[in-house]
Amino acid sequence: AQKVTQAQTEISVVEKEDVTLDCVYETRDTTYYLFWYKQPPSGELVFLIRRNSFDEQNEISGRYSWNFQKSTSSFNFTITASQVVDSAVYFCALSWDDYKLSFGAGTTVTVRA
Amino acid sequence: DTGVSQNPRHKITKRGQNVTFRCDPISEHNRLYWYRQTLGQGPEFLTYFQNEAQLEKSRLLSDRFSAERPKGSFSTLEIQRTEQGDSAMYLCASSLRLSGEQYFGPGTRLTVT
């Protein structure tokens, strides 16, 4: 069975601090995709990244970076130099069985000015 | 570039009434997904379509839930004889086939009184 665990329920930081969100997953599939989505207070889920299980290269996009380690079944997300606009709920997700998504419970990030 | 739209955005109904929600996917996206999100949780997969074909409905929460996508464009999700436990955010997402990332609409928030 597919499972995504985001152990951190809430994280609060001061602006300009770095914040790392943990994501651990379980799957029996050999090919799968991992995703991160952002859900700001407005409520609409915003796609951030998709990673293929065969591609373990880390990725950086602006202030965002992702660390995928297949050996530990983790796909962690770091926001560098956080800003107030980064305040949101962040979800890690795993595709299964024809690309349906299984989401973690989310981590609420609050960035204080 | 128009995103996924959902109507209505909010619905308040009395227990026992039927409700129907509409989702308009991004044009040319042949996959359409329905999810439910309850407070403090990540979205939970309900059902999905490829064009007009419903590929899975076993995850619909009960036989009171049904979905259609009659011409492979917009989709509707109907809940019959609503119960208070049906109160949640109902999310629609669309994607190009296979591994394409899913783009979510703003959701329909259902409150059953």
Coordinates of C-alpha atoms in Angstrom, one line a residue:
Chain A
A1 CA 0.0 0.0 0.0
Q2 CA 1.1 3.5 -0.7
K3 CA 1.7 5.8 2.2
V4 CA 3.1 9.3 2.7
T5 CA 4.2 10.6 6.1
Q6 CA 4.9 14.2 6.9
A7 CA 5.9 14.0 10.5
Q8 CA 6.0 17.7 11.1
T9 CA 2.6 19.1 11.7
E10 CA 3.6 22.8 12.0
I11 CA 6.8 24.8 11.6
S12 CA 7.1 28.4 12.6
V13 CA 10.2 30.5 11.5
V14 CA 11.2 34.1 11.3
E15 CA 11.6 35.6 7.9
K16 CA 14.9 34.8 6.2
E17 CA 15.4 31.6 8.1
D18 CA 15.7 28.3 6.1
V19 CA 13.0 25.7 6.6
T20 CA 13.1 22.0 5.7
L21 CA 10.0 19.9 5.3
D22 CA 10.3 16.2 5.7
C23 CA 8.5 13.6 3.6
V24 CA 8.8 9.8 3.9
Y25 CA 7.0 7.5 1.6
E26 CA 6.2 3.8 1.3
T27 CA 5.4 2.0 -2.0
R28 CA 5.9 -1.4 -3.6
D29 CA 6.0 0.1 -7.1
T30 CA 9.4 0.3 -8.8
T31 CA 8.3 3.2 -10.9
Y32 CA 6.6 6.1 -9.2
Y33 CA 6.4 9.9 -9.0
L34 CA 6.7 12.2 -6.1
F35 CA 5.2 15.6 -5.8
W36 CA 5.1 18.7 -3.6
Y37 CA 2.1 21.0 -3.6
K38 CA 1.6 24.3 -1.8
Q39 CA -1.8 25.2 -0.4
P40 CA -1.9 28.9 0.6
P41 CA -4.6 30.4 2.8
S42 CA -6.7 31.0 -0.3
G43 CA -7.1 27.2 -0.5
E44 CA -6.0 26.3 -4.0
L45 CA -3.3 23.6 -4.3
V46 CA -0.4 24.8 -6.3
F47 CA 1.9 22.3 -8.0
L48 CA 5.6 22.8 -7.1
I49 CA 7.6 19.8 -8.4
R50 CA 7.3 16.3 -9.8
R51 CA 10.2 13.8 -9.5
N52 CA 10.6 10.5 -11.2
S53 CA 11.7 7.6 -9.0
F54 CA 14.7 6.9 -11.3
D55 CA 16.0 10.5 -11.0
E56 CA 17.7 11.0 -7.7
Q57 CA 19.4 14.3 -8.7
N58 CA 18.6 17.1 -6.3
E59 CA 16.8 20.0 -7.8
I60 CA 16.8 23.7 -7.1
S61 CA 14.3 26.3 -8.3
G62 CA 15.0 29.7 -6.9
R63 CA 14.7 29.6 -3.2
Y64 CA 13.2 26.1 -3.3
S65 CA 15.3 22.9 -3.3
W66 CA 14.4 19.2 -3.1
N67 CA 16.4 16.3 -1.8
F68 CA 15.3 12.9 -3.0
Q69 CA 17.0 9.8 -1.4
K70 CA 15.6 6.5 -2.6
S71 CA 17.6 4.6 0.0
T72 CA 15.7 6.2 2.8
S73 CA 12.4 6.7 0.9
S74 CA 12.5 10.4 1.5
F75 CA 11.8 13.5 -0.6
N76 CA 12.5 16.5 1.5
F77 CA 11.8 20.1 0.6
T78 CA 13.8 23.2 1.7
I79 CA 12.8 26.8 1.5
T80 CA 15.9 29.0 1.7
A81 CA 15.6 32.6 3.1
S82 CA 11.9 32.2 3.8
Q83 CA 9.4 35.0 3.2
V84 CA 6.0 35.7 4.7
V85 CA 4.5 34.7 1.3
D86 CA 5.8 31.2 1.9
S87 CA 3.3 30.8 4.7
A88 CA 1.1 27.9 3.6
V89 CA 0.3 24.2 4.0
Y90 CA 2.7 22.1 2.1
F91 CA 1.8 18.6 0.9
C92 CA 4.0 15.8 -0.3
A93 CA 2.3 13.2 -2.6
L94 CA 3.1 9.9 -4.2
S95 CA 1.6 8.6 -7.4
W96 CA 0.2 5.1 -7.5
D97 CA -1.6 2.7 -9.8
D98 CA -2.0 4.8 -12.9
Y99 CA -1.0 8.1 -11.5
K100 CA -3.6 8.7 -8.8
L101 CA -2.1 10.7 -5.9
S102 CA -1.8 9.8 -2.3
F103 CA -1.1 12.8 -0.1
G104 CA 0.5 13.2 3.3
A105 CA -1.3 15.1 6.0
G106 CA 0.6 18.3 5.2
T107 CA 2.9 20.6 7.1
T108 CA 1.8 24.1 8.0
V109 CA 4.6 26.6 7.6
T110 CA 4.2 30.0 9.3
V111 CA 6.8 32.7 8.4
R112 CA 6.8 35.6 10.8
A113 CA 8.0 39.0 9.8
Chain B
D1 CA -4.3 30.1 -20.0
T2 CA -7.4 29.2 -18.0
G3 CA -7.0 27.0 -15.0
V4 CA -9.3 24.4 -13.5
S5 CA -12.6 25.9 -12.4
Q6 CA -15.2 24.6 -10.0
N7 CA -18.7 25.6 -9.2
P8 CA -20.1 26.4 -6.8
R9 CA -17.3 27.5 -4.5
H10 CA -19.4 27.0 -1.4
K11 CA -22.5 25.0 -0.8
I12 CA -24.6 24.8 2.3
T13 CA -27.3 22.1 2.3
K14 CA -29.5 20.3 4.8
R15 CA -29.0 16.7 5.6
G16 CA -30.8 14.4 3.2
Q17 CA -30.6 16.8 0.2
N18 CA -28.8 16.0 -3.0
V19 CA -26.0 18.2 -4.2
T20 CA -24.1 18.4 -7.5
F21 CA -20.7 20.0 -8.1
R22 CA -19.2 20.9 -11.4
C23 CA -15.6 20.9 -12.6
D24 CA -14.2 22.4 -15.8
P25 CA -10.7 21.1 -16.4
I26 CA -7.9 22.8 -18.3
S27 CA -8.8 22.4 -22.0
E28 CA -6.9 19.6 -23.7
H29 CA -6.4 17.8 -20.4
N30 CA -7.8 14.4 -20.9
R31 CA -7.5 13.2 -17.3
L32 CA -9.8 14.5 -14.6
Y33 CA -9.6 13.6 -10.9
W34 CA -11.9 14.2 -7.9
Y35 CA -10.5 14.3 -4.4
R36 CA -12.0 15.1 -1.0
Q37 CA -10.1 17.1 1.7
T38 CA -11.2 17.3 5.3
L39 CA -9.8 19.7 7.8
G40 CA -6.2 19.1 8.7
Q41 CA -5.8 16.3 6.1
G42 CA -4.4 16.0 2.7
P43 CA -6.7 15.3 -0.3
E44 CA -8.1 11.8 -0.6
F45 CA -8.6 10.3 -4.0
L46 CA -12.2 9.5 -5.0
T47 CA -12.4 8.8 -8.7
Y48 CA -10.9 9.7 -12.1
F49 CA -11.7 9.9 -15.8
Q50 CA -9.7 9.6 -19.0
N51 CA -11.8 11.5 -21.5
E52 CA -15.3 10.3 -20.8
A53 CA -14.4 6.9 -19.4
Q54 CA -14.5 6.6 -15.6
L55 CA -11.5 4.4 -14.8
E56 CA -12.1 3.8 -11.2
K57 CA -15.0 4.4 -8.8
S58 CA -14.2 1.9 -6.0
R59 CA -12.8 4.8 -3.9
L60 CA -16.0 6.7 -4.0
L61 CA -17.0 6.9 -0.3
S62 CA -20.4 5.2 -0.7
D63 CA -23.0 4.5 -3.3
R64 CA -24.5 7.9 -2.6
F65 CA -21.5 9.4 -4.5
S66 CA -21.4 9.3 -8.3
A67 CA -19.5 11.2 -11.0
E68 CA -19.8 11.7 -14.7
R69 CA -17.9 13.3 -17.5
P70 CA -20.4 12.9 -20.4
K71 CA -18.5 14.4 -23.3
G72 CA -15.0 14.2 -21.9
S73 CA -14.9 17.9 -21.0
F74 CA -16.5 19.0 -17.7
S75 CA -17.4 16.6 -14.9
T76 CA -20.0 16.5 -12.2
L77 CA -19.9 15.0 -8.8
E78 CA -23.2 14.2 -7.1
I79 CA -23.9 13.3 -3.6
Q80 CA -27.3 12.0 -2.8
R81 CA -29.0 12.1 0.6
T82 CA -26.2 14.1 2.1
E83 CA -25.0 13.4 5.7
Q84 CA -23.1 15.7 8.0
G85 CA -20.0 13.5 7.5
D86 CA -20.0 14.6 3.9
S87 CA -19.0 18.1 4.9
A88 CA -15.6 18.7 3.3
M89 CA -13.7 20.4 0.5
Y90 CA -14.2 18.6 -2.8
L91 CA -11.3 19.2 -5.2
C92 CA -11.0 18.6 -8.9
A93 CA -7.8 18.3 -10.8
S94 CA -6.8 17.7 -14.4
S95 CA -3.7 16.5 -16.2
L96 CA -2.5 15.3 -19.5
R97 CA -2.4 11.6 -19.6
L98 CA 0.1 9.5 -17.6
S99 CA 2.7 11.2 -15.6
G100 CA 1.6 14.7 -16.0
E101 CA 1.3 16.8 -12.9
Q102 CA -2.2 17.4 -11.7
Y103 CA -3.5 21.0 -11.6
F104 CA -6.1 21.6 -9.0
G105 CA -9.2 23.8 -9.0
P106 CA -10.2 26.0 -6.0
G107 CA -12.5 23.4 -4.7
T108 CA -16.1 23.4 -3.6
R109 CA -16.6 23.6 0.2
L110 CA -19.7 21.6 1.3
T111 CA -21.4 22.2 4.6
V112 CA -24.2 19.8 5.6
T113 CA -26.3 21.1 8.4

